[in-house]
XYZ file of N, CA, C and O in Angstrom:
472
model
N 92.297 119.601 75.992
C 92.715 118.367 76.309
C 91.795 117.044 76.375
O 90.686 117.387 76.835
N 92.110 115.984 75.692
C 91.272 114.883 75.571
C 91.292 114.035 76.770
O 91.887 114.234 77.739
N 90.084 113.169 76.904
C 89.766 112.434 78.161
C 91.132 111.563 78.293
O 91.612 111.524 79.483
N 91.838 110.829 77.317
C 92.915 109.902 77.723
C 94.116 110.894 77.971
O 94.897 110.385 79.062
N 94.267 112.006 77.742
C 95.281 112.757 78.028
C 95.154 113.262 79.410
O 96.111 113.199 80.408
N 93.862 113.703 80.110
C 93.428 113.822 81.388
C 93.972 112.719 82.340
O 94.347 112.911 83.119
N 93.421 111.610 81.843
C 93.883 110.373 82.695
C 95.068 110.106 82.863
O 95.908 109.948 83.960
N 95.865 110.418 81.499
C 97.485 110.104 81.700
C 98.182 111.283 82.483
O 99.067 110.751 83.404
N 97.540 112.405 82.547
C 98.056 113.370 83.452
C 97.821 113.149 84.894
O 98.561 113.552 85.730
N 96.863 112.002 85.280
C 96.749 111.635 86.582
C 97.633 110.390 86.827
O 97.485 109.959 87.924
N 98.069 109.926 85.972
C 99.075 108.703 85.999
C 98.575 107.528 85.815
O 99.132 106.556 85.752
N 97.452 107.545 85.243
C 96.486 106.442 84.394
C 97.356 105.999 83.132
O 97.725 106.871 82.157
N 97.704 104.824 83.115
C 98.222 104.408 81.677
C 97.051 103.919 80.926
O 96.903 102.316 80.793
N 96.406 104.733 80.335
C 95.434 104.222 79.439
C 95.640 103.384 78.221
O 94.810 102.509 78.085
N 96.791 103.731 77.692
C 97.007 102.939 76.303
C 97.393 101.478 77.031
O 96.937 100.521 76.306
N 97.855 101.119 78.159
C 98.072 99.921 78.562
C 96.749 99.184 79.125
O 96.483 98.211 78.637
N 95.962 100.049 79.537
C 94.325 99.726 79.767
C 93.672 99.053 78.862
O 93.065 98.196 78.518
N 93.876 100.038 77.556
C 93.110 99.527 76.179
C 93.904 98.258 75.781
O 93.391 97.544 75.287
N 94.934 98.067 75.869
C 95.870 96.970 75.374
C 95.145 95.591 76.157
O 95.056 94.705 75.629
N 95.008 95.875 77.523
C 94.383 94.588 78.268
C 93.253 94.273 77.932
O 92.879 93.056 78.093
N 92.254 95.138 77.239
C 91.008 94.702 76.886
C 91.100 94.324 74.971
O 90.148 94.788 74.369
N 92.322 94.033 74.596
C 92.501 93.744 73.296
C 92.195 94.758 72.227
O 91.684 94.608 71.185
N 92.650 96.189 72.621
C 92.428 97.308 71.800
C 91.050 97.859 71.839
O 90.903 98.686 71.130
N 90.034 97.315 72.428
C 88.701 97.728 72.340
C 88.676 98.846 73.356
O 88.193 98.741 74.439
N 88.885 100.261 72.830
C 88.687 101.367 73.354
C 87.273 101.519 73.978
O 87.160 102.160 75.170
N 86.357 101.197 73.309
C 84.797 101.716 74.132
C 84.642 100.410 75.179
O 83.976 100.990 76.247
N 85.125 99.335 75.233
C 85.270 98.504 76.240
C 85.928 99.008 77.450
O 85.350 99.018 78.580
N 87.111 99.388 77.159
C 87.891 100.064 78.587
C 87.160 101.322 78.903
O 86.981 101.448 80.224
N 86.699 102.231 78.078
C 85.981 103.171 78.571
C 84.853 102.897 79.467
O 84.320 103.362 80.409
N 83.862 101.731 79.033
C 82.817 101.093 79.719
C 83.193 100.833 81.184
O 82.467 100.913 82.026
N 84.345 100.264 81.114
C 84.574 99.644 82.343
C 85.340 100.752 83.280
O 85.151 100.528 84.536
N 85.836 101.873 82.642
C 86.386 102.961 83.387
C 85.115 103.715 84.192
O 84.954 104.068 85.221
N 83.816 103.582 83.176
C 82.580 103.887 83.682
C 82.145 103.207 85.199
O 81.377 103.793 85.940
N 82.701 102.021 85.272
C 81.928 101.326 86.350
C 82.851 101.614 87.807
O 82.501 101.197 88.683
N 84.100 102.015 87.354
C 84.881 102.019 88.492
C 84.439 103.066 89.574
O 84.474 102.643 90.759
N 83.800 104.359 89.332
C 83.289 105.191 90.302
C 82.334 104.299 91.227
O 82.334 104.403 92.591
N 81.339 103.702 90.601
C 80.362 102.888 91.631
C 80.966 101.829 92.289
O 80.492 101.747 93.491
N 82.087 101.414 91.717
C 82.547 100.158 92.570
C 83.285 100.720 93.691
O 83.225 100.375 94.717
N 84.065 101.996 93.501
C 84.540 102.575 94.518
C 83.527 103.044 95.803
O 83.877 102.794 96.955
N 82.455 103.514 95.168
C 81.516 103.850 96.305
C 80.962 102.888 96.857
O 80.744 102.718 98.300
N 80.766 101.545 96.213
C 80.280 100.472 96.888
C 80.908 99.904 97.955
O 80.882 99.069 98.897
N 82.327 100.086 97.649
C 83.382 99.331 98.658
C 84.092 100.542 99.506
O 85.262 100.133 99.541
N 83.440 101.537 99.617
C 84.140 102.602 100.217
C 84.794 102.440 101.317
O 84.089 101.600 102.480
N 86.120 102.574 101.673
C 86.906 102.429 102.615
C 87.021 103.738 103.606
O 87.529 104.772 103.071
N 86.471 103.839 104.685
C 86.405 105.045 105.349
C 87.725 105.126 106.459
O 88.028 103.929 106.830
N 87.760 106.161 106.939
C 89.080 106.298 107.810
C 88.771 105.519 109.122
O 89.387 104.933 109.709
N 87.382 105.633 109.504
C 87.083 104.837 110.825
C 87.155 103.237 110.772
O 87.413 102.527 111.643
N 87.199 102.819 109.394
C 87.459 101.364 109.300
C 88.918 100.856 109.718
O 88.965 99.651 110.200
N 89.680 101.905 109.580
C 91.210 101.423 110.081
C 91.281 101.548 111.489
O 91.974 100.970 112.155
N 90.609 102.355 112.294
C 90.526 102.429 113.522
C 89.464 101.439 114.189
O 89.993 101.020 115.415
N 88.778 100.854 113.502
C 88.005 99.535 114.127
C 88.535 98.406 113.847
O 88.508 97.414 114.332
N 89.760 98.314 112.840
C 90.623 97.295 112.688
C 89.856 95.996 112.323
O 90.338 95.023 112.926
N 88.923 95.935 111.485
C 88.465 94.832 110.939
C 89.060 94.434 109.505
O 88.693 94.697 108.696
N 90.270 93.703 109.903
C 91.384 93.545 108.844
C 90.850 92.687 108.007
O 91.232 92.946 106.401
N 90.111 91.670 108.146
C 89.551 90.884 107.091
C 88.742 91.536 105.943
O 88.889 91.351 104.834
N 87.875 92.348 106.531
C 87.129 93.243 105.647
C 87.809 94.138 104.827
O 87.767 94.316 103.566
N 88.856 94.910 105.532
C 89.429 95.808 104.919
C 90.552 94.910 103.641
O 90.649 95.601 102.538
N 91.009 93.917 103.870
C 91.599 93.082 103.101
C 90.701 92.675 101.905
O 91.304 92.758 100.738
N 89.707 92.353 102.035
C 88.771 91.844 100.817
C 88.518 93.274 100.006
O 88.444 93.098 98.931
N 88.425 94.300 100.742
C 87.837 95.389 99.899
C 89.119 95.863 99.262
O 89.034 96.410 97.854
N 90.251 95.887 99.712
C 91.398 96.479 99.151
C 91.979 95.538 98.067
O 92.470 96.037 96.980
N 91.851 94.260 98.302
C 92.305 93.264 97.175
C 91.115 93.481 96.001
O 91.735 93.409 94.814
N 89.833 93.777 96.311
C 89.112 93.648 95.078
C 89.239 95.110 94.453
O 89.745 95.152 93.009
N 89.733 96.373 94.990
C 89.977 97.579 94.404
C 91.445 97.561 93.627
O 91.608 98.039 92.682
N 92.346 96.481 94.153
C 93.482 96.618 93.616
C 93.531 95.890 92.440
O 94.121 96.198 91.313
N 92.686 94.768 92.306
C 92.403 93.934 91.131
C 91.781 94.935 89.936
O 92.270 94.974 88.758
N 90.747 95.691 90.294
C 90.058 96.602 89.305
C 91.281 97.654 88.815
O 91.185 97.874 87.621
N 91.756 98.462 89.828
C 92.816 99.475 89.277
C 93.885 98.729 88.534
O 94.401 99.460 87.665
N 94.257 97.393 88.721
C 95.292 97.017 87.902
C 94.813 96.694 86.544
O 95.460 96.863 85.520
N 93.675 95.917 86.447
C 92.964 95.782 85.312
C 92.753 96.884 84.171
O 93.155 97.216 83.035
N 92.482 98.093 84.961
C 92.227 99.326 84.196
C 93.359 99.994 84.085
O 93.282 101.238 83.557
N 94.558 99.779 84.667
C 96.141 100.477 84.686
C 95.846 101.917 85.060
O 96.226 102.788 84.685
N 95.032 102.059 86.526
C 94.919 103.040 87.098
C 96.141 103.049 88.183
O 96.030 102.830 89.225
N 97.418 103.325 87.450
C 98.596 103.142 88.216
C 98.821 103.602 89.311
O 99.349 102.896 90.384
N 98.542 104.881 89.829
C 98.848 105.459 91.188
C 97.844 104.971 92.198
O 98.309 104.373 93.191
N 96.628 104.340 91.708
C 95.831 103.797 92.719
C 96.290 102.043 93.015
O 96.194 101.767 94.005
N 96.559 101.492 91.950
C 97.133 100.400 92.011
C 98.311 100.075 93.004
O 98.246 99.442 93.852
N 99.146 100.914 92.592
C 100.432 100.876 93.677
C 100.044 101.197 94.891
O 100.516 100.525 96.092
N 98.915 102.068 95.185
C 98.819 102.368 96.509
C 97.794 101.238 97.153
O 98.204 100.850 98.337
N 97.147 100.595 96.302
C 96.295 99.425 96.901
C 97.309 98.035 97.145
O 97.036 97.502 98.238
N 98.312 97.984 96.273
C 99.300 97.011 96.528
C 99.979 97.270 98.062
O 100.116 96.061 98.727
N 100.522 98.172 97.953
C 101.091 98.906 99.298
C 100.203 98.409 100.568
O 100.500 97.923 101.600
N 98.891 98.994 100.601
C 98.080 98.779 101.862
C 97.818 97.230 101.837
O 97.525 97.147 102.847
N 97.673 96.421 100.822
C 97.288 95.064 101.002
C 98.271 94.421 101.813
O 98.184 93.529 102.633
N 99.739 94.877 101.378
C 100.656 94.277 102.082
C 100.806 94.469 103.425
O 101.097 93.785 104.424
N 100.401 95.755 103.705
C 100.476 96.440 105.182
C 99.409 95.599 106.044
O 99.575 95.276 107.027
N 98.312 95.355 105.441
C 97.220 94.805 106.102
C 97.306 93.148 106.303
O 97.181 92.979 107.448
N 98.093 92.571 105.547
C 98.514 91.323 105.528
C 99.366 91.219 106.870
O 99.409 89.981 107.387
N 100.244 92.139 106.843
C 101.455 92.378 107.869
C 100.548 92.720 109.425
O 101.357 92.966 110.239
N 99.334 92.816 109.223
C 98.563 93.447 110.651
C 99.143 95.076 110.750
O 98.728 95.583 112.019
N 99.432 95.616 109.599
C 99.691 97.079 109.924
C 98.517 98.103 109.495
O 98.795 98.565 108.604
N 97.619 97.954 110.488
C 96.360 98.671 109.786
C 96.375 100.034 109.927
O 95.929 100.940 109.187
N 96.954 100.580 110.973
C 97.210 102.147 111.153
C 98.108 102.456 109.969
O 97.751 103.617 109.216
N 99.092 101.784 109.549
C 99.728 102.415 108.633
C 99.229 102.287 107.151
O 99.343 103.063 106.122
N 98.198 101.233 107.138
C 97.600 101.144 105.773
C 96.665 102.152 105.737
O 96.248 102.731 104.428
N 95.858 102.728 106.712
C 95.069 104.030 106.770
C 95.808 104.995 106.399
O 95.049 106.056 105.744
N 97.017 105.458 106.619
C 97.674 106.395 106.359
C 98.013 106.426 104.951
O 97.985 107.772 104.142
N 98.240 105.427 104.235
C 98.277 105.157 102.672
C 97.062 105.544 102.220
O 97.085 106.494 101.131
N 95.965 105.335 102.786
C 94.774 105.662 102.218
C 94.286 106.748 102.115
O 93.960 107.486 101.340
N 94.852 107.588 103.099
C 94.639 108.888 103.293
C 95.709 109.746 102.104
O 94.975 110.810 101.592
N 96.648 109.259 101.803
C 97.370 109.739 100.790
C 96.566 109.522 99.521
O 96.777 110.170 98.363
N 96.290 108.345 99.376
C 95.485 107.741 98.061
C 94.404 108.397 97.581
O 93.675 108.698 96.682
N 93.559 108.863 98.739
C 91.951 109.092 98.649
C 92.072 110.568 97.792
O 91.246 110.630 96.596
N 92.856 111.465 97.888
C 92.678 112.735 96.803
C 92.963 112.113 95.455
O 92.270 112.871 94.375
N 94.014 111.417 95.083
C 94.439 110.900 93.799
C 93.028 110.269 93.320
O 92.659 110.381 92.017
N 92.655 109.360 93.883
C 91.312 108.526 93.525
C 90.209 109.157 93.315
O 89.670 109.310 92.286
N 89.883 110.653 94.199
C 88.819 111.486 94.027
C 89.015 112.151 92.688
O 88.183 112.291 91.740
N 90.438 112.655 92.351
C 90.691 113.270 91.041
C 90.276 112.215 89.579
O 89.706 112.683 88.899
N 90.796 111.130 89.831
C 90.379 110.208 88.728
C 88.973 109.870 88.691
O 88.554 109.954 87.532
N 88.178 109.701 89.670
C 86.700 109.571 89.598
C 86.171 110.686 88.897
O 85.361 110.432 87.939
N 86.736 112.005 89.425
C 85.890 113.309 88.998
C 86.334 113.326 87.455
O 85.315 113.466 86.710
N 87.443 112.912 87.060
C 87.774 112.769 85.451
C 86.769 111.720 84.787
O 86.289 112.259 83.814
N 86.744 110.726 85.397
C 85.766 109.632 84.627
C 84.302 110.228 84.509
O 83.815 110.144 83.448
N 83.814 110.685 85.607
C 82.533 110.978 85.614
C 82.254 112.265 84.775
O 81.178 112.099 83.934
N 82.904 113.038 84.550
C 82.854 114.311 83.930
C 83.049 114.193 82.391
O 82.386 114.556 81.566
N 84.012 113.201 81.874
C 83.887 112.907 80.792
C 82.947 111.803 80.101
O 83.024 111.410 78.997
N 82.375 111.127 81.157
C 81.230 110.069 80.640
C 79.872 110.564 80.802
O 78.913 109.869 80.829
N 79.602 111.784 81.209
C 78.214 112.103 81.655
C 77.692 112.496 80.339
O 78.043 113.119 79.243
């Protein structure tokens, strides 16, 4: 199974992502390669939801939503959209529950990217 197929099996719409960069597959792969470091730099921890610094969480989730949308990392994008709406409504605990469900998927996608780009 190739890299694109692995991503697609994880719910990533790689073809759409490549279209977003005007068909430049190497550029798309380079941008994918930046995703793991971006997530690690903006890591959202379970404790962040308990401390309820909603403004910081909104900023982090908004940034990750944008990146996952641009890369067509569809399951992550959908989760971040849901979380952002909850955070803006003050539903911090509920957003934390979504993050708990999203984290394993995100870890699988990151692992796939790192394995295929090393």
